[in-house]
PDB file of C-alpha atoms in Angstrom:
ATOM      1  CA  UNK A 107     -29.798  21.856  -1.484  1.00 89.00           C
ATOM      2  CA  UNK A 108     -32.401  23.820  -3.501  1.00 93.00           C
ATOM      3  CA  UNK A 109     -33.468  22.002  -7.150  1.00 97.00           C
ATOM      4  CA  UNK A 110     -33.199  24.922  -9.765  1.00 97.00           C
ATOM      5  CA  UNK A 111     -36.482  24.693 -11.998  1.00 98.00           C
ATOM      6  CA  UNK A 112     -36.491  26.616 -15.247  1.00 97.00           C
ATOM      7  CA  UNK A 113     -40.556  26.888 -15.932  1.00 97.00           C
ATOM      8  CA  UNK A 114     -40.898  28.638 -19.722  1.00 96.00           C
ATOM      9  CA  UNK A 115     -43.786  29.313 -22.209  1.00 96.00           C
ATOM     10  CA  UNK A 116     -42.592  28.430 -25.753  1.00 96.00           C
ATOM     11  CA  UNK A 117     -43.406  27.588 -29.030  1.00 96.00           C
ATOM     12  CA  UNK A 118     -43.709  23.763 -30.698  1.00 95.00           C
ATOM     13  CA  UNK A 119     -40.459  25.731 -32.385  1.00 93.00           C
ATOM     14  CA  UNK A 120     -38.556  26.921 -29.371  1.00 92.00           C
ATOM     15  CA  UNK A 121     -39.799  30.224 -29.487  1.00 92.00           C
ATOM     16  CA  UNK A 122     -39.750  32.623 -25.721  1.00 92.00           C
ATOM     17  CA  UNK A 123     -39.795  36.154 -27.425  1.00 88.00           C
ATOM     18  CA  UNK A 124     -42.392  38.262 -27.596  1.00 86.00           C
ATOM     19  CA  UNK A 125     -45.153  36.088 -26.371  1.00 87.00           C
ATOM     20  CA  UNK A 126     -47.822  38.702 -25.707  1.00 83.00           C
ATOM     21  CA  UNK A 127     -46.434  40.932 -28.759  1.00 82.00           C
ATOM     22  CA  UNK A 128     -45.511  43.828 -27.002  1.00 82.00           C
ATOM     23  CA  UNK A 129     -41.840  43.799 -28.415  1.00 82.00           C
ATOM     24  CA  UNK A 130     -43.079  44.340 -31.436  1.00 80.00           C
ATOM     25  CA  UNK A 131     -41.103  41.517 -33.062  1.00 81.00           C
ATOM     26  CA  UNK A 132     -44.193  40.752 -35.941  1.00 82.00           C
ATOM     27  CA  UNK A 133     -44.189  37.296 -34.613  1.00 82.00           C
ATOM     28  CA  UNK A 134     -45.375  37.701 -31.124  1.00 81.00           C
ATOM     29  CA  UNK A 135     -48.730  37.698 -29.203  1.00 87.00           C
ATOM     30  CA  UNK A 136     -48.640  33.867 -29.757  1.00 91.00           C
ATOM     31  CA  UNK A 137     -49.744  33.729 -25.802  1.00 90.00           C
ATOM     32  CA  UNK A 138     -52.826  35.754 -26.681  1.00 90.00           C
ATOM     33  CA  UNK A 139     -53.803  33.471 -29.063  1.00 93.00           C
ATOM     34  CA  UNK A 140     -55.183  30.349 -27.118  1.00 95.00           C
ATOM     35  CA  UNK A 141     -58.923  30.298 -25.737  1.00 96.00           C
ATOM     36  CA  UNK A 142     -59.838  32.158 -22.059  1.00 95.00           C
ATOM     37  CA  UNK A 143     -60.142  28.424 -21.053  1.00 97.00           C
ATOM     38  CA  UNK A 144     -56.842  27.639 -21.785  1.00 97.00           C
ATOM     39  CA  UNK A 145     -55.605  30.406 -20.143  1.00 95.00           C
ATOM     40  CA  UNK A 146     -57.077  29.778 -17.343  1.00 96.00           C
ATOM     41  CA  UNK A 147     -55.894  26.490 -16.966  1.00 97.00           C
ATOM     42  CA  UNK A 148     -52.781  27.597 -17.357  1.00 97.00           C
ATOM     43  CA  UNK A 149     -53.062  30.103 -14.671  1.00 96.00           C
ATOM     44  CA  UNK A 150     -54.014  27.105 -12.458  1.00 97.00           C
ATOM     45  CA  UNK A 151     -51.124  24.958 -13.571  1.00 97.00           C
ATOM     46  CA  UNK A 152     -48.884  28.032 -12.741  1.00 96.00           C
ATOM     47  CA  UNK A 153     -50.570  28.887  -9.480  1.00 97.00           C
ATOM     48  CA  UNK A 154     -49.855  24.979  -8.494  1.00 97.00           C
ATOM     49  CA  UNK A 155     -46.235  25.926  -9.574  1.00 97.00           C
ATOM     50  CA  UNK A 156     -45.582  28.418  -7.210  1.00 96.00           C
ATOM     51  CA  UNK A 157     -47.496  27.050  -4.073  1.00 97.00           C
ATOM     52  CA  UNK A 158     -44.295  24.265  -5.153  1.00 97.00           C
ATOM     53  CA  UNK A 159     -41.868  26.849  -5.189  1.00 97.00           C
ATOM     54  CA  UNK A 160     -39.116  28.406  -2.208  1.00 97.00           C
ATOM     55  CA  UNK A 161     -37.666  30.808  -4.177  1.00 97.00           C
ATOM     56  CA  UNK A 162     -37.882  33.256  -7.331  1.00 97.00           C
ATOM     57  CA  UNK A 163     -35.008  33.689 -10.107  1.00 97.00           C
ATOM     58  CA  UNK A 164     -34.789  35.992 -12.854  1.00 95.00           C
ATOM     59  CA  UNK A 165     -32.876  38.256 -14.635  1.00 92.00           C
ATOM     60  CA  UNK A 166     -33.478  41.993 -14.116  1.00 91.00           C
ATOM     61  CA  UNK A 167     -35.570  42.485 -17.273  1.00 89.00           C
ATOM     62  CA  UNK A 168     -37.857  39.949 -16.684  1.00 90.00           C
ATOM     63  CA  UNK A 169     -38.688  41.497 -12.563  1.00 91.00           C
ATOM     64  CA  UNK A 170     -39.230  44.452 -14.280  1.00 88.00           C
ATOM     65  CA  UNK A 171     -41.395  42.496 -16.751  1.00 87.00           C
ATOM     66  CA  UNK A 172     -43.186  41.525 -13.867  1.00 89.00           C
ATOM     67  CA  UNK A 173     -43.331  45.040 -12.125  1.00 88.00           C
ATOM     68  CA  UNK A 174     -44.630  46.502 -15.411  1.00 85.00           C
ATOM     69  CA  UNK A 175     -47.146  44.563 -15.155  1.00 84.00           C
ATOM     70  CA  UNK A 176     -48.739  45.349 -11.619  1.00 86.00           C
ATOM     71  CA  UNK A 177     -47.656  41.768 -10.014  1.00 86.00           C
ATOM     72  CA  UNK A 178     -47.086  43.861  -6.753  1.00 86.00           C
ATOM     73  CA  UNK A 179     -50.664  45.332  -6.318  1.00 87.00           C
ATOM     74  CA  UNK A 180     -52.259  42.615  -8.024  1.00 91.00           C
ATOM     75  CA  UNK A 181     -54.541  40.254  -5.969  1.00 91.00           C
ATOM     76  CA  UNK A 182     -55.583  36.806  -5.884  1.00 93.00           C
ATOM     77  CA  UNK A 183     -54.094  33.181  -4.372  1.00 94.00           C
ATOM     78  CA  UNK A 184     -51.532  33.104  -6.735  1.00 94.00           C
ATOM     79  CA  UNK A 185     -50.388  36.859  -6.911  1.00 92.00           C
ATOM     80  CA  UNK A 186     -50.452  36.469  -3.214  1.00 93.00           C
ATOM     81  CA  UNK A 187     -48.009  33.862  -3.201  1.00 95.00           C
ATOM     82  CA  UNK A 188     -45.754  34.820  -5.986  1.00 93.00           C
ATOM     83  CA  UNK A 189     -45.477  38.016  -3.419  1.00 92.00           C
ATOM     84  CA  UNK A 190     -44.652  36.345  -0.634  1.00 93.00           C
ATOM     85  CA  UNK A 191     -41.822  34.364  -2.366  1.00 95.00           C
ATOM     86  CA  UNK A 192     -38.056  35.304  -1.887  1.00 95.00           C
ATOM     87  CA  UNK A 193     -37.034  37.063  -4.694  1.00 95.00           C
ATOM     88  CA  UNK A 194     -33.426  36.455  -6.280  1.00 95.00           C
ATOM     89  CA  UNK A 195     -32.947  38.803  -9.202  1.00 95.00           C
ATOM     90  CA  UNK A 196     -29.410  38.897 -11.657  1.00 94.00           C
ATOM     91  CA  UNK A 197     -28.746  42.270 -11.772  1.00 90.00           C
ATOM     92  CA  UNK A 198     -25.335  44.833 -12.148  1.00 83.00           C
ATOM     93  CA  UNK A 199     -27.562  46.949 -10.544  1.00 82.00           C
ATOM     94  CA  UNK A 200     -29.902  48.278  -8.007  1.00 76.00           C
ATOM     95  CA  UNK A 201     -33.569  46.400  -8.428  1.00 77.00           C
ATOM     96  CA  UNK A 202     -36.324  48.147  -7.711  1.00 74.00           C
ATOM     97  CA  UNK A 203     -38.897  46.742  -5.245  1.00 71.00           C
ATOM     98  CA  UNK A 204     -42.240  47.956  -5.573  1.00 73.00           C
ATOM     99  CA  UNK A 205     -43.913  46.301  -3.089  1.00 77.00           C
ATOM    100  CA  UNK A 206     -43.224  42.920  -4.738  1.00 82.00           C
ATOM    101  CA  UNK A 207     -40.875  42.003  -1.822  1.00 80.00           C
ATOM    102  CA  UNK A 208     -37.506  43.349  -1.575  1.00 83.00           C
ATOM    103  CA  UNK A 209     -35.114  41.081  -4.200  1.00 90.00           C
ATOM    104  CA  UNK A 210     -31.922  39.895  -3.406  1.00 92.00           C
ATOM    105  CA  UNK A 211     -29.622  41.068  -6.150  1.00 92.00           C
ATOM    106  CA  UNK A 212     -27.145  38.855  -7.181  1.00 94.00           C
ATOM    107  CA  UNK A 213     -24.383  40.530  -8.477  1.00 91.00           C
ATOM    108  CA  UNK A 214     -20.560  39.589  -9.832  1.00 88.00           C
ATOM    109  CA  UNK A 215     -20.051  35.461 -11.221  1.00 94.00           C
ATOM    110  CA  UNK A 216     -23.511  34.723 -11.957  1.00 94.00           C
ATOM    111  CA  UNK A 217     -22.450  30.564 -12.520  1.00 96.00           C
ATOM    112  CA  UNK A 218     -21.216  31.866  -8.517  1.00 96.00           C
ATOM    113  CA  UNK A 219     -24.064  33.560  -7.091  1.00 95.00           C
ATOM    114  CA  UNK A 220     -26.459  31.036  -8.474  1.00 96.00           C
ATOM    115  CA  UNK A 221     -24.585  27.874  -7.317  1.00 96.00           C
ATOM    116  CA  UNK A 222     -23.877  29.391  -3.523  1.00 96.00           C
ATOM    117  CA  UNK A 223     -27.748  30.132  -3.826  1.00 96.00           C
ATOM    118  CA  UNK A 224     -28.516  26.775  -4.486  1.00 97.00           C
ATOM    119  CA  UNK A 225     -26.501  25.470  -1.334  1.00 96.00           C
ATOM    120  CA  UNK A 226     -28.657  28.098   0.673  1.00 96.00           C
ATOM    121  CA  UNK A 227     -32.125  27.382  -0.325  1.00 96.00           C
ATOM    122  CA  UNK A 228     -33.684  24.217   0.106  1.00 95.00           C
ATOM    123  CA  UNK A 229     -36.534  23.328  -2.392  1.00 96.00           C
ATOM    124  CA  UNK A 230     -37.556  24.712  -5.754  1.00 98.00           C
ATOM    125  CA  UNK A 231     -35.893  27.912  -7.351  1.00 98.00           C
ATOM    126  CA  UNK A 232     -37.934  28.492  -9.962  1.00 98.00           C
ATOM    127  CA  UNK A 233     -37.056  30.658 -13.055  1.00 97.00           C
ATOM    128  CA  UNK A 234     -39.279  32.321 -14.772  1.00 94.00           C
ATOM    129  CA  UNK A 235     -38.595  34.027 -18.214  1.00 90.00           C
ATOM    130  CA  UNK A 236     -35.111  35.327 -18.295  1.00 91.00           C
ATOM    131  CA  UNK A 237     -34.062  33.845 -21.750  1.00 90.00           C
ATOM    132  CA  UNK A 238     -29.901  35.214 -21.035  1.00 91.00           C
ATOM    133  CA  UNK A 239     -30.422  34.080 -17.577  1.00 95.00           C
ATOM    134  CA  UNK A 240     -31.619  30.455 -18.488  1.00 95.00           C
ATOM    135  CA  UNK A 241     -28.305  30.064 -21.403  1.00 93.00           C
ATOM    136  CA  UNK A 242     -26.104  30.623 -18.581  1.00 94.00           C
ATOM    137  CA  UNK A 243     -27.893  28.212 -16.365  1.00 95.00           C
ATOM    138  CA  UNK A 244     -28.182  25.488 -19.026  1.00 93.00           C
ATOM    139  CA  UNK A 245     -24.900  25.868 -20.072  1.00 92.00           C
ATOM    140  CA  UNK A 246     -23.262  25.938 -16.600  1.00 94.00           C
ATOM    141  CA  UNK A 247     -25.498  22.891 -15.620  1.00 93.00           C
ATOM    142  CA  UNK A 248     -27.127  24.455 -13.034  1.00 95.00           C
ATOM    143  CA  UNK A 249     -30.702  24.033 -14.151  1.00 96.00           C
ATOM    144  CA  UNK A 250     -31.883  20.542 -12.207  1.00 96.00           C
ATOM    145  CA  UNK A 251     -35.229  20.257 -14.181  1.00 97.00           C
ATOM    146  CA  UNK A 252     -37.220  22.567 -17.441  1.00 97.00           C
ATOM    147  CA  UNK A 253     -40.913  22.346 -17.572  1.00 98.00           C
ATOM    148  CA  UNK A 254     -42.156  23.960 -20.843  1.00 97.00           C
ATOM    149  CA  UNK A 255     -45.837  24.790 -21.640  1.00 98.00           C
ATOM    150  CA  UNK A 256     -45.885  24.569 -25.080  1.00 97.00           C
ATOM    151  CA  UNK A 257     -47.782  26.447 -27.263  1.00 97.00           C
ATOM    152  CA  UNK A 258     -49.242  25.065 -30.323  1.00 96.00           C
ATOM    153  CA  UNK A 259     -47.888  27.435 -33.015  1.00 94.00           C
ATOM    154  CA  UNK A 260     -44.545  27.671 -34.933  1.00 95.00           C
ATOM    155  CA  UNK A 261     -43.848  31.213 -35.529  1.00 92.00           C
ATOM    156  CA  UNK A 262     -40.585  30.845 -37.190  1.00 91.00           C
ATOM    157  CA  UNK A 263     -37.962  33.461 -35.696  1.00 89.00           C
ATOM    158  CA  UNK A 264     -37.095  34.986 -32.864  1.00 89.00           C
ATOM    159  CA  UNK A 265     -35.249  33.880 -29.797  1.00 89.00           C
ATOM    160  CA  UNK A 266     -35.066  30.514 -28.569  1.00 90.00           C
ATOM    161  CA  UNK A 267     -34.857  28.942 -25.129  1.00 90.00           C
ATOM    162  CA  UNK A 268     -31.891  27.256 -26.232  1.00 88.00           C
ATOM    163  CA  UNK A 269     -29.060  28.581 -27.418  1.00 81.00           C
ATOM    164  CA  UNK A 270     -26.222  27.021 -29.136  1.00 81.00           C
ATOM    165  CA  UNK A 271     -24.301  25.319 -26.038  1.00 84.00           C
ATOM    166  CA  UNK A 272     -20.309  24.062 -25.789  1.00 87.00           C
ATOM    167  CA  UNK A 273     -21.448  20.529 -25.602  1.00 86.00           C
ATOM    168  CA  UNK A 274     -24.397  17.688 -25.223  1.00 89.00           C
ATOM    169  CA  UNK A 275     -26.660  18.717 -22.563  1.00 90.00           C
ATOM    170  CA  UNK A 276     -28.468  15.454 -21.813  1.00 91.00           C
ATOM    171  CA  UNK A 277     -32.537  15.289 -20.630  1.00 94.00           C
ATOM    172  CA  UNK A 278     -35.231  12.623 -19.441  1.00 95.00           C
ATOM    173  CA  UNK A 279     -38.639  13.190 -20.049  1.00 96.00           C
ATOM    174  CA  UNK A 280     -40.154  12.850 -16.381  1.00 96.00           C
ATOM    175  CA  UNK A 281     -44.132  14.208 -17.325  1.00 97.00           C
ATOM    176  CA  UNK A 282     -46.336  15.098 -19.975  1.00 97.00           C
ATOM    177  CA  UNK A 283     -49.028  16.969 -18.860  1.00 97.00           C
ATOM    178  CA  UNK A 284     -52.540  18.373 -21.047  1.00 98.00           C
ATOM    179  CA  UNK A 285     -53.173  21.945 -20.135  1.00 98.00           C
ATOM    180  CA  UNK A 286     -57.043  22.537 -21.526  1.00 97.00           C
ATOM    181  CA  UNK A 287     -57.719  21.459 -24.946  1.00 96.00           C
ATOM    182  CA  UNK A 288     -54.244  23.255 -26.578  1.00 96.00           C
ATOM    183  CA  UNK A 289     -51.594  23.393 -23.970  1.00 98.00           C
ATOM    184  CA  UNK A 290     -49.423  20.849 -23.488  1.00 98.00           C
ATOM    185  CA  UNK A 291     -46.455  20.640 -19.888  1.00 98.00           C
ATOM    186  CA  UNK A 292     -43.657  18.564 -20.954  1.00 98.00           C
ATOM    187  CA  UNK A 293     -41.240  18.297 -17.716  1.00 98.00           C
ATOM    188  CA  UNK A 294     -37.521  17.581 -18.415  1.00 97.00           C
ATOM    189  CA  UNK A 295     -34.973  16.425 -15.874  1.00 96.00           C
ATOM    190  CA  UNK A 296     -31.603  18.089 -16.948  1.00 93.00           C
ATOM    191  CA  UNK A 297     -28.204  16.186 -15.852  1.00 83.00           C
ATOM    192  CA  UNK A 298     -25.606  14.550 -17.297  1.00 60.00           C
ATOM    193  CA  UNK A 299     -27.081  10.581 -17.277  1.00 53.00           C
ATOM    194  CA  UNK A 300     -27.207   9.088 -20.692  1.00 48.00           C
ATOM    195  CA  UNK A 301     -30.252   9.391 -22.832  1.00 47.00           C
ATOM    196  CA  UNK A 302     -30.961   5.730 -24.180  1.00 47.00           C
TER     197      UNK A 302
END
């Protein structure tokens, strides 16, 4: 049975929108704002990520996001393996593929298509951006484990990771994790044990 890994960039406050400003949201670019050493150590940590990984989930903004973005012609270890990944992308519609690697669309009962694609894949799904995608997942239980690189800024507004939810969702702190001098990986294991 695959282990459904949400992996996220936020804010000390929570924050997922608009972190390399292009939204325009006034509060953004708060990913451009750490050092090129940071960055790159947090293209390392990702790369490690991925070499980890089985599978790709996202909504269809955030493959586009990646798309947009020249993922599919880009090159590199990592870039390489992100492409080589099965991709598993929440759509109504068609997805384009782009050379990326044809996606699976998953289409109808997302809490459905997600679950019967965690019975099909073994090892990590891992979910990358997709901030409606990741509600659903979090409030369906479906999401095993949430690793968040935090980013040492508050910026006050926009959206969250998470969203109000019906009930408790309970965590463990499993790893803490210094990325360069500013970042810092705190791993979560999501189920529903009893924090003490």
């Amino acid at each position: 049975m695959g282990k459904l890994i949400i992996s996220e960039n936020v804010t000390l406050d929570g924050v997922v929108q608009d972190p390399t400003g292009e939204e325009g949201s006034g509060r953004g670019s708060w990913f451009t704002w750490i050092s090129d050493e940071d960055r790159a150590a947090w293209a390392r940590i990702e790369y490690e990520e991925a070499l980890g990984a089985e599978a790709l989930l996202m909504g269809r903004r955030t493959h586009a996001y990646f798309l947009g973005r020249g993922w599919a012609s880009r090159t590199g270890e990592w870039a390489d393996r992100l492409r080589s990944l099965p991709k598993y992308v929440v759509s109504s519609s068609a997805v384009e593929d782009a050379g990326w690697g044809e996606p699976t669309v998953l289409a109808g009962d997302v809490v459905r298509e997600v679950a019967k694609l965690k019975e099909e894949v073994s090892g990590e799904i891992v979910v990358y951006g997709s901030a409606r995608l990741v509600h659903t997942l979090i409030e369906h239980d479906l999401a095993d484990e949430v690793r968040l690189m935090t980013y040492p800024f508050v910026v006050g507004a926009g959206e969250r990771l998470f969203p109000p939810t019906t009930g408790v969702k309970p965590a463990r702190l499993v790893g803490t994790r210094t990325v360069g001098t500013a970042l810092a990986l705190l791993t979560y294991e999501l189920g529903r044990h009893r924090v003490r």
